[in-house]
């Protein structure tokens, strides 16, 4: 992990200002959440040696002190804390029998029971994927993937993430990894086919669209309420939307221009035909978003009646969004979709600050374990900051608690609206622009508004 990246969490400022001990904060959250009980329920246990809760504890601390995995057995700080050797950590990370998915979901459920007081209308699930770049060609199931941002093919893992957002905080709920046929090796670890590791490997060969449905079904079984599932155009297929509706969630998504036809007033039209023949003639000014947009009702073979929002950005640029609640107005639909930005912030913060993609092992089990620990780090920080009433949907990870409440109240409306416009614009109108430029702008807004 890069030494020059400042750990810019609000918790870090709290620690510096109030002289809090990060170890004690995490250990206190361990106890409050019953973390050792959750480990046992997830089947993460050892017959001898260091307890799993202890090993995870020191793994969680790594990015807080800006150290890499090797510091656990070579650094003075950790050798004083825990006299475990290199093989201890790698055996733990490489174990295929641990149910890391169950551990993360149990932890999310327990935190939501304690902290989530949002109204149903504020609750959404967000789905998106990201590429974890790798350089080792001998890593298990590593493959080449085309990156639509850089327009190049890169070696790595495609990661599909589902998270919950309540209008304030983002909670990572589930994750899966996917491989392509273009792999530089055929390495595969021999293991029990009844193990969790084998099941996670089989997931890697499933279609991302199919896996998304499985993950959302899992969220429903956990009792996670949400009004909508938000996602980009990659998953905007009629059959996918219909399956999500069958689960019990609504959908707001961006649409891609394809051959799919929509039934409008007895005619079957493509998205482009709907725009040129109907939508562009019904545009009206949407004041809160400073754009022109139109709203039409259409039917799909599987999803039935839905609303499509057409947004015009320039004479030649337009974008379309689908909402399964036909009575919802244009500004509210755009408000909901803009919250999809929360998962982009999560990806950025986890990659830069929490060690996502930094696993130093060639096995697929270690990749799953390491990513799950990153999610646990994030959830613990959400829990710690929420207890201290440090809340916020943007970053670097969380908004710092302001001492001058009157000043924040005065500028909050302006900054929130400006921030929402930037977030929405980055997804509506600039899909080909490097996302890092928008993160840079968001950081400026955050630093200005604190």
Short mmCIF file of C-alpha atoms in Angstrom, two decimals:
data_model
loop_
_atom_site.label_atom_id
_atom_site.label_comp_id
_atom_site.label_asym_id
_atom_site.label_seq_id
_atom_site.Cartn_x
_atom_site.Cartn_y
_atom_site.Cartn_z
CA UNK A 1 0.00 0.00 0.00
CA UNK A 2 1.30 3.45 -0.90
CA UNK A 3 2.81 5.24 2.08
CA UNK A 4 2.05 8.73 0.75
CA UNK A 5 -1.76 8.32 0.73
CA UNK A 6 -3.21 10.08 3.73
CA UNK A 7 -5.83 8.13 5.61
CA UNK A 8 -8.41 10.86 5.30
CA UNK A 9 -11.31 9.32 7.19
CA UNK A 10 -13.20 11.57 9.56
CA UNK A 11 -12.46 9.00 12.25
CA UNK A 12 -8.78 9.79 11.88
CA UNK A 13 -9.45 13.47 12.63
CA UNK A 14 -11.54 12.49 15.64
CA UNK A 15 -8.68 10.33 16.87
CA UNK A 16 -6.18 13.15 16.51
CA UNK A 17 -8.41 15.79 18.10
CA UNK A 18 -9.79 13.71 20.97
CA UNK A 19 -6.79 11.38 21.40
CA UNK A 20 -8.84 8.27 20.80
CA UNK A 21 -7.22 4.87 20.45
CA UNK A 22 -8.18 3.25 17.17
CA UNK A 23 -7.53 -0.21 18.56
CA UNK A 24 -9.93 0.36 21.45
CA UNK A 25 -12.62 1.81 19.12
CA UNK A 26 -12.54 -1.28 16.90
CA UNK A 27 -12.34 -3.62 19.87
CA UNK A 28 -15.35 -1.89 21.46
CA UNK A 29 -17.31 -2.33 18.22
CA UNK A 30 -16.25 -5.98 18.21
CA UNK A 31 -17.97 -6.41 21.55
CA UNK A 32 -21.06 -4.33 20.76
CA UNK A 33 -21.72 -6.23 17.52
CA UNK A 34 -20.94 -9.64 19.03
CA UNK A 35 -18.28 -10.22 16.37
CA UNK A 36 -16.98 -13.47 17.86
CA UNK A 37 -20.50 -14.91 17.79
CA UNK A 38 -20.87 -13.88 14.16
CA UNK A 39 -17.60 -15.65 13.33
CA UNK A 40 -18.86 -18.88 14.88
CA UNK A 41 -22.17 -18.64 13.02
CA UNK A 42 -20.25 -18.20 9.76
CA UNK A 43 -18.14 -21.28 10.45
CA UNK A 44 -14.93 -19.27 10.82
CA UNK A 45 -13.16 -21.06 13.64
CA UNK A 46 -9.88 -22.82 14.39
CA UNK A 47 -9.15 -25.82 16.59
CA UNK A 48 -5.75 -24.50 17.65
CA UNK A 49 -3.50 -21.50 17.27
CA UNK A 50 -4.55 -17.88 17.19
CA UNK A 51 -8.28 -17.14 17.30
CA UNK A 52 -9.86 -15.91 14.02
CA UNK A 53 -11.17 -12.79 15.78
CA UNK A 54 -7.59 -11.87 16.72
CA UNK A 55 -6.22 -12.44 13.22
CA UNK A 56 -9.02 -10.41 11.61
CA UNK A 57 -8.47 -7.66 14.17
CA UNK A 58 -4.85 -7.12 13.13
CA UNK A 59 -5.77 -7.44 9.43
CA UNK A 60 -8.36 -4.70 9.89
CA UNK A 61 -5.76 -2.39 11.41
CA UNK A 62 -3.39 -2.55 8.41
CA UNK A 63 -4.67 0.44 6.36
CA UNK A 64 -5.23 2.51 9.50
CA UNK A 65 -1.48 2.64 10.04
CA UNK A 66 -0.70 2.53 6.29
CA UNK A 67 1.06 -0.82 6.34
CA UNK A 68 1.06 -3.77 3.92
CA UNK A 69 0.37 -7.42 4.73
CA UNK A 70 4.07 -8.18 5.24
CA UNK A 71 4.12 -5.82 8.24
CA UNK A 72 2.17 -8.44 10.21
CA UNK A 73 5.25 -10.63 10.60
CA UNK A 74 8.07 -8.17 9.92
CA UNK A 75 6.93 -4.89 11.49
CA UNK A 76 7.66 -4.05 15.11
CA UNK A 77 4.14 -2.81 15.83
CA UNK A 78 2.39 -6.10 15.01
CA UNK A 79 5.06 -8.43 16.32
CA UNK A 80 4.62 -6.78 19.73
CA UNK A 81 0.85 -7.12 19.42
CA UNK A 82 0.73 -10.67 18.09
CA UNK A 83 3.60 -13.11 17.59
CA UNK A 84 2.16 -14.84 14.55
CA UNK A 85 4.26 -15.86 11.57
CA UNK A 86 3.70 -15.49 7.85
CA UNK A 87 2.23 -18.99 7.39
CA UNK A 88 -0.41 -18.29 10.05
CA UNK A 89 -1.97 -15.47 8.06
CA UNK A 90 -1.76 -17.17 4.68
CA UNK A 91 -3.31 -20.40 5.98
CA UNK A 92 -6.12 -18.33 7.43
CA UNK A 93 -6.74 -16.36 4.22
CA UNK A 94 -6.45 -19.45 2.00
CA UNK A 95 -8.97 -21.61 3.90
CA UNK A 96 -11.78 -22.62 1.55
CA UNK A 97 -14.18 -23.70 4.30
CA UNK A 98 -14.83 -20.26 5.83
CA UNK A 99 -18.16 -18.69 4.87
CA UNK A 100 -17.10 -15.08 4.39
CA UNK A 101 -20.35 -14.11 2.68
CA UNK A 102 -22.37 -15.19 5.71
CA UNK A 103 -20.07 -13.26 8.05
CA UNK A 104 -20.47 -10.00 6.10
CA UNK A 105 -24.24 -10.31 5.74
CA UNK A 106 -24.68 -11.17 9.41
CA UNK A 107 -22.64 -8.11 10.31
CA UNK A 108 -24.63 -5.85 7.97
CA UNK A 109 -27.90 -7.12 9.41
CA UNK A 110 -26.78 -6.50 12.98
CA UNK A 111 -25.53 -2.97 12.20
CA UNK A 112 -28.74 -2.06 10.38
CA UNK A 113 -30.84 -3.24 13.31
CA UNK A 114 -28.82 -0.95 15.59
CA UNK A 115 -28.35 2.12 13.39
CA UNK A 116 -30.83 2.27 10.51
CA UNK A 117 -33.82 4.47 11.28
CA UNK A 118 -34.48 5.69 7.73
CA UNK A 119 -37.96 5.71 6.26
CA UNK A 120 -38.78 3.10 3.62
CA UNK A 121 -38.81 5.72 0.84
CA UNK A 122 -35.14 6.54 1.55
CA UNK A 123 -33.92 2.95 1.28
CA UNK A 124 -32.32 1.69 -1.94
CA UNK A 125 -30.02 -1.08 -3.06
CA UNK A 126 -27.22 -0.18 -5.49
CA UNK A 127 -25.49 -2.60 -7.85
CA UNK A 128 -22.35 -1.94 -9.87
CA UNK A 129 -19.15 -3.62 -10.97
CA UNK A 130 -15.51 -2.59 -10.97
CA UNK A 131 -12.24 -4.04 -12.21
CA UNK A 132 -9.50 -5.03 -9.76
CA UNK A 133 -6.24 -4.81 -11.71
CA UNK A 134 -3.63 -7.52 -11.22
CA UNK A 135 -0.14 -8.15 -12.60
CA UNK A 136 0.41 -11.80 -11.65
CA UNK A 137 -0.49 -14.12 -14.52
CA UNK A 138 -0.33 -17.20 -12.27
CA UNK A 139 -3.14 -16.06 -9.99
CA UNK A 140 -6.08 -18.42 -9.82
CA UNK A 141 -8.98 -17.50 -12.19
CA UNK A 142 -7.37 -14.18 -13.13
CA UNK A 143 -8.39 -13.12 -16.65
CA UNK A 144 -8.42 -10.28 -19.15
CA UNK A 145 -11.34 -7.83 -19.11
CA UNK A 146 -12.17 -4.86 -21.31
CA UNK A 147 -12.32 -1.61 -19.35
CA UNK A 148 -14.92 0.73 -20.87
CA UNK A 149 -13.35 3.76 -19.16
CA UNK A 150 -9.80 3.31 -20.47
CA UNK A 151 -10.91 1.50 -23.67
CA UNK A 152 -8.20 -1.10 -23.05
CA UNK A 153 -8.05 -4.71 -21.90
CA UNK A 154 -6.58 -5.30 -18.44
CA UNK A 155 -5.62 -8.32 -16.39
CA UNK A 156 -7.61 -8.70 -13.19
CA UNK A 157 -10.91 -9.68 -11.64
CA UNK A 158 -14.36 -8.29 -12.40
CA UNK A 159 -16.05 -7.54 -9.08
CA UNK A 160 -19.83 -7.21 -8.76
CA UNK A 161 -20.95 -5.34 -5.63
CA UNK A 162 -24.39 -4.87 -4.09
CA UNK A 163 -24.81 -2.32 -1.31
CA UNK A 164 -27.55 -0.70 0.74
CA UNK A 165 -27.99 3.07 0.99
CA UNK A 166 -30.40 4.80 3.37
CA UNK A 167 -29.88 8.36 2.20
CA UNK A 168 -26.94 8.91 4.57
CA UNK A 169 -24.61 5.91 4.70
CA UNK A 170 -23.57 3.17 2.28
CA UNK A 171 -23.36 -0.41 3.56
CA UNK A 172 -21.66 -3.08 1.40
CA UNK A 173 -23.83 -6.20 1.55
CA UNK A 174 -22.60 -8.78 -0.96
CA UNK A 175 -19.86 -9.27 -3.54
CA UNK A 176 -18.95 -11.73 -6.26
CA UNK A 177 -16.03 -12.12 -8.66
CA UNK A 178 -16.18 -13.09 -12.31
CA UNK A 179 -13.66 -14.45 -14.75
CA UNK A 180 -13.64 -14.49 -18.55
CA UNK A 181 -12.57 -17.16 -21.00
CA UNK A 182 -9.42 -15.20 -21.79
CA UNK A 183 -7.25 -16.48 -18.91
CA UNK A 184 -3.43 -16.66 -18.92
CA UNK A 185 -3.45 -19.92 -16.90
CA UNK A 186 -5.69 -22.85 -15.99
CA UNK A 187 -4.54 -23.09 -12.37
CA UNK A 188 -7.19 -24.39 -10.01
CA UNK A 189 -6.83 -25.40 -6.40
CA UNK A 190 -7.89 -28.96 -5.57
CA UNK A 191 -10.58 -28.91 -2.89
CA UNK A 192 -13.74 -30.39 -1.47
CA UNK A 193 -16.65 -29.60 -3.79
CA UNK A 194 -18.91 -29.16 -0.77
CA UNK A 195 -16.81 -26.26 0.53
CA UNK A 196 -17.67 -22.57 0.35
CA UNK A 197 -14.53 -21.99 -1.71
CA UNK A 198 -15.79 -24.34 -4.42
CA UNK A 199 -19.17 -22.59 -4.56
CA UNK A 200 -17.52 -19.17 -4.87
CA UNK A 201 -15.39 -20.49 -7.73
CA UNK A 202 -18.48 -21.74 -9.57
CA UNK A 203 -20.00 -18.27 -9.18
CA UNK A 204 -17.03 -16.83 -11.08
CA UNK A 205 -18.22 -18.60 -14.25
CA UNK A 206 -21.83 -17.41 -13.99
CA UNK A 207 -23.15 -14.43 -15.92
CA UNK A 208 -23.08 -11.21 -13.92
CA UNK A 209 -26.75 -10.66 -14.68
CA UNK A 210 -27.68 -14.05 -13.19
CA UNK A 211 -25.48 -13.45 -10.18
CA UNK A 212 -27.09 -10.07 -9.58
CA UNK A 213 -30.49 -11.76 -9.23
CA UNK A 214 -29.05 -14.32 -6.76
CA UNK A 215 -27.51 -11.53 -4.68
CA UNK A 216 -30.74 -9.51 -4.60
CA UNK A 217 -32.68 -12.62 -3.58
CA UNK A 218 -30.18 -13.03 -0.77
CA UNK A 219 -30.79 -9.42 0.31
CA UNK A 220 -34.53 -10.05 0.39
CA UNK A 221 -34.04 -13.19 2.48
CA UNK A 222 -31.96 -11.15 4.94
CA UNK A 223 -34.91 -8.82 5.40
CA UNK A 224 -33.26 -5.77 3.81
CA UNK A 225 -36.07 -3.43 2.80
CA UNK A 226 -35.54 -1.12 -0.16
CA UNK A 227 -37.85 0.82 -2.41
CA UNK A 228 -35.64 0.55 -5.49
CA UNK A 229 -32.60 -1.18 -6.93
CA UNK A 230 -30.37 1.30 -8.77
CA UNK A 231 -27.97 0.27 -11.54
CA UNK A 232 -26.43 1.42 -14.79
CA UNK A 233 -27.37 0.37 -18.31
CA UNK A 234 -25.31 -2.85 -18.19
CA UNK A 235 -28.13 -4.65 -16.34
CA UNK A 236 -31.07 -2.86 -18.00
CA UNK A 237 -32.69 -5.88 -19.66
CA UNK A 238 -36.42 -6.49 -19.56
CA UNK A 239 -36.08 -9.98 -18.10
CA UNK A 240 -33.68 -8.75 -15.39
CA UNK A 241 -36.03 -5.92 -14.39
CA UNK A 242 -38.96 -8.37 -14.28
CA UNK A 243 -37.03 -10.77 -12.03
CA UNK A 244 -36.17 -7.95 -9.63
CA UNK A 245 -39.84 -6.96 -9.49
CA UNK A 246 -40.73 -10.58 -8.69
CA UNK A 247 -38.29 -10.49 -5.77
CA UNK A 248 -40.11 -7.48 -4.32
CA UNK A 249 -37.95 -4.46 -5.24
CA UNK A 250 -38.66 -1.63 -7.66
CA UNK A 251 -36.10 -0.56 -10.28
CA UNK A 252 -34.61 2.74 -11.42
CA UNK A 253 -31.90 2.33 -14.04
CA UNK A 254 -30.27 3.92 -17.02
CA UNK A 255 -31.21 2.49 -20.41
CA UNK A 256 -28.92 1.68 -23.29
CA UNK A 257 -29.76 2.13 -26.93
CA UNK A 258 -30.39 -1.37 -28.17
CA UNK A 259 -32.79 -3.32 -30.35
CA UNK A 260 -35.20 -3.85 -27.46
CA UNK A 261 -38.65 -2.56 -28.39
CA UNK A 262 -41.13 -0.79 -26.16
CA UNK A 263 -44.90 -0.81 -26.69
CA UNK A 264 -46.18 2.77 -26.99
CA UNK A 265 -49.74 3.50 -28.12
CA UNK A 266 -49.95 0.25 -30.05
CA UNK A 267 -46.56 0.60 -31.77
CA UNK A 268 -43.37 -1.30 -30.94
CA UNK A 269 -40.52 1.23 -30.99
CA UNK A 270 -36.85 1.16 -30.05
CA UNK A 271 -35.45 3.67 -27.57
CA UNK A 272 -34.04 5.83 -30.37
CA UNK A 273 -37.38 5.79 -32.17
CA UNK A 274 -39.18 6.80 -28.98
CA UNK A 275 -36.82 9.75 -28.64
CA UNK A 276 -37.04 11.00 -32.22
CA UNK A 277 -40.78 10.39 -32.70
CA UNK A 278 -42.19 11.24 -29.29
CA UNK A 279 -39.97 12.30 -26.40
CA UNK A 280 -38.00 15.16 -27.97
CA UNK A 281 -41.26 16.91 -28.89
CA UNK A 282 -42.51 16.82 -25.27
CA UNK A 283 -39.45 18.21 -23.48
CA UNK A 284 -40.03 20.60 -20.58
CA UNK A 285 -37.71 22.45 -18.23
CA UNK A 286 -36.87 20.68 -14.96
CA UNK A 287 -35.86 23.54 -12.68
CA UNK A 288 -34.12 21.65 -9.84
CA UNK A 289 -31.79 19.93 -12.30
CA UNK A 290 -31.41 22.63 -14.92
CA UNK A 291 -32.18 20.23 -17.77
CA UNK A 292 -34.93 19.57 -20.27
CA UNK A 293 -36.69 16.23 -19.91
CA UNK A 294 -39.84 14.37 -20.90
CA UNK A 295 -41.73 11.44 -19.42
CA UNK A 296 -43.67 8.75 -21.30
CA UNK A 297 -45.42 5.52 -20.35
CA UNK A 298 -44.52 2.31 -22.19
CA UNK A 299 -44.96 -1.45 -21.75
CA UNK A 300 -42.41 -4.25 -21.86
CA UNK A 301 -43.16 -7.95 -22.44
CA UNK A 302 -41.96 -9.04 -18.98
CA UNK A 303 -41.85 -5.88 -16.85
CA UNK A 304 -45.27 -4.60 -18.04
CA UNK A 305 -45.93 -0.85 -17.59
CA UNK A 306 -42.93 1.36 -16.81
CA UNK A 307 -42.00 5.03 -17.04
CA UNK A 308 -39.14 6.22 -19.25
CA UNK A 309 -37.49 9.59 -18.61
CA UNK A 310 -35.65 11.21 -21.51
CA UNK A 311 -33.11 13.88 -20.58
CA UNK A 312 -31.60 16.20 -23.17
CA UNK A 313 -28.17 17.64 -22.50
CA UNK A 314 -27.36 19.19 -25.88
CA UNK A 315 -28.76 19.18 -29.38
CA UNK A 316 -27.32 15.75 -30.09
CA UNK A 317 -26.93 14.19 -26.62
CA UNK A 318 -29.76 12.54 -24.71
CA UNK A 319 -30.12 9.81 -22.13
CA UNK A 320 -32.99 7.65 -20.95
CA UNK A 321 -33.91 6.26 -17.53
CA UNK A 322 -36.48 3.67 -16.52
CA UNK A 323 -38.62 3.63 -13.38
CA UNK A 324 -41.04 0.85 -12.47
CA UNK A 325 -43.24 3.19 -10.39
CA UNK A 326 -45.34 4.87 -13.06
CA UNK A 327 -46.67 7.70 -10.87
CA UNK A 328 -43.27 9.13 -9.92
CA UNK A 329 -42.31 12.55 -11.25
CA UNK A 330 -39.13 13.40 -13.17
CA UNK A 331 -37.22 15.27 -10.39
CA UNK A 332 -37.79 12.45 -7.89
CA UNK A 333 -36.55 9.81 -10.34
CA UNK A 334 -33.41 11.82 -11.02
CA UNK A 335 -32.91 12.34 -7.28
CA UNK A 336 -32.99 8.60 -6.72
CA UNK A 337 -30.68 7.77 -9.61
CA UNK A 338 -28.09 10.33 -8.48
CA UNK A 339 -27.62 8.27 -5.30
CA UNK A 340 -25.95 5.56 -7.38
CA UNK A 341 -22.83 7.69 -6.97
CA UNK A 342 -22.46 6.34 -3.42
CA UNK A 343 -21.13 3.02 -4.72
CA UNK A 344 -18.56 4.80 -6.92
CA UNK A 345 -17.31 6.62 -3.83
CA UNK A 346 -17.19 3.29 -1.98
CA UNK A 347 -15.04 1.74 -4.73
CA UNK A 348 -12.68 4.70 -4.78
CA UNK A 349 -12.25 4.82 -1.01
CA UNK A 350 -11.80 1.08 -0.63
CA UNK A 351 -9.17 0.96 -3.38
CA UNK A 352 -7.22 3.99 -2.18
CA UNK A 353 -7.64 3.76 1.58
CA UNK A 354 -8.83 0.34 2.69
CA UNK A 355 -6.68 -1.99 0.60
CA UNK A 356 -9.20 -3.34 -1.91
CA UNK A 357 -7.33 -5.35 -4.55
CA UNK A 358 -4.10 -5.42 -2.52
CA UNK A 359 -4.24 -9.12 -1.60
CA UNK A 360 -0.77 -10.69 -1.89
CA UNK A 361 -1.75 -14.27 -2.63
CA UNK A 362 -2.37 -16.30 -5.77
CA UNK A 363 -5.39 -18.26 -4.51
CA UNK A 364 -9.02 -17.35 -5.15
CA UNK A 365 -9.87 -18.08 -1.50
CA UNK A 366 -7.49 -15.34 -0.36
CA UNK A 367 -9.12 -12.89 -2.80
CA UNK A 368 -12.55 -13.62 -1.29
CA UNK A 369 -11.23 -13.41 2.28
CA UNK A 370 -9.32 -10.17 1.70
CA UNK A 371 -12.25 -8.44 -0.03
CA UNK A 372 -14.58 -9.54 2.78
CA UNK A 373 -12.19 -8.07 5.35
CA UNK A 374 -12.17 -4.80 3.38
CA UNK A 375 -15.98 -4.78 3.60
CA UNK A 376 -15.76 -5.48 7.35
CA UNK A 377 -13.32 -2.56 7.75
CA UNK A 378 -15.78 -0.28 6.02
CA UNK A 379 -18.74 -1.52 8.08
CA UNK A 380 -16.83 -1.09 11.35
CA UNK A 381 -15.97 2.48 10.38
CA UNK A 382 -19.60 3.18 9.52
CA UNK A 383 -20.58 1.81 12.94
CA UNK A 384 -17.94 3.80 14.83
CA UNK A 385 -18.66 7.07 13.05
CA UNK A 386 -22.43 6.68 13.32
CA UNK A 387 -22.12 6.20 17.09
CA UNK A 388 -20.28 9.54 17.19
CA UNK A 389 -22.96 11.09 15.01
CA UNK A 390 -20.54 11.70 12.16
CA UNK A 391 -22.80 10.94 9.19
CA UNK A 392 -22.67 11.67 5.49
CA UNK A 393 -23.06 10.03 2.09
CA UNK A 394 -19.87 11.38 0.51
CA UNK A 395 -16.21 11.35 1.25
CA UNK A 396 -13.40 10.94 1.29
CA UNK A 397 -15.41 8.34 3.20
CA UNK A 398 -17.55 10.30 5.62
CA UNK A 399 -18.31 13.89 6.34
CA UNK A 400 -16.52 15.35 9.32
CA UNK A 401 -18.53 16.54 12.29
CA UNK A 402 -18.66 20.34 12.11
CA UNK A 403 -18.16 22.45 15.20
CA UNK A 404 -19.95 25.47 13.78
CA UNK A 405 -23.44 24.04 13.29
CA UNK A 406 -24.97 27.34 12.21
CA UNK A 407 -22.45 27.74 9.42
CA UNK A 408 -23.08 24.21 8.16
CA UNK A 409 -26.85 24.73 8.30
CA UNK A 410 -26.51 27.91 6.25
CA UNK A 411 -24.50 26.37 3.42
CA UNK A 412 -25.96 22.85 3.54
CA UNK A 413 -28.80 23.44 1.07
CA UNK A 414 -26.55 25.06 -1.53
CA UNK A 415 -23.74 22.47 -1.22
CA UNK A 416 -26.10 19.50 -1.25
CA UNK A 417 -27.83 20.72 -4.39
CA UNK A 418 -24.53 21.50 -6.13
CA UNK A 419 -23.13 18.13 -5.10
CA UNK A 420 -26.23 16.29 -6.36
CA UNK A 421 -26.08 18.09 -9.71
CA UNK A 422 -22.42 17.11 -10.13
CA UNK A 423 -23.14 13.49 -9.18
CA UNK A 424 -26.09 13.21 -11.52
CA UNK A 425 -24.31 14.99 -14.36
CA UNK A 426 -21.36 12.61 -14.11
CA UNK A 427 -23.68 9.70 -14.78
CA UNK A 428 -26.19 11.30 -17.15
CA UNK A 429 -24.08 13.30 -19.50
CA UNK A 430 -20.42 12.35 -19.22
CA UNK A 431 -20.23 8.58 -19.39
CA UNK A 432 -17.03 8.73 -21.42
CA UNK A 433 -15.22 11.08 -19.05
CA UNK A 434 -12.64 9.78 -16.58
CA UNK A 435 -14.41 9.30 -13.25
CA UNK A 436 -11.31 10.53 -11.37
CA UNK A 437 -11.98 14.06 -12.66
CA UNK A 438 -15.34 14.01 -10.93
CA UNK A 439 -13.83 12.64 -7.73
CA UNK A 440 -11.38 15.52 -7.77
CA UNK A 441 -14.23 17.99 -8.09
CA UNK A 442 -16.21 16.24 -5.34
CA UNK A 443 -13.21 16.44 -3.01
CA UNK A 444 -13.04 20.19 -3.62
CA UNK A 445 -16.75 20.53 -2.80
CA UNK A 446 -16.36 18.43 0.34
CA UNK A 447 -13.37 20.41 1.60
CA UNK A 448 -15.15 23.67 0.85
CA UNK A 449 -18.38 22.67 2.59
CA UNK A 450 -16.82 21.38 5.82
#
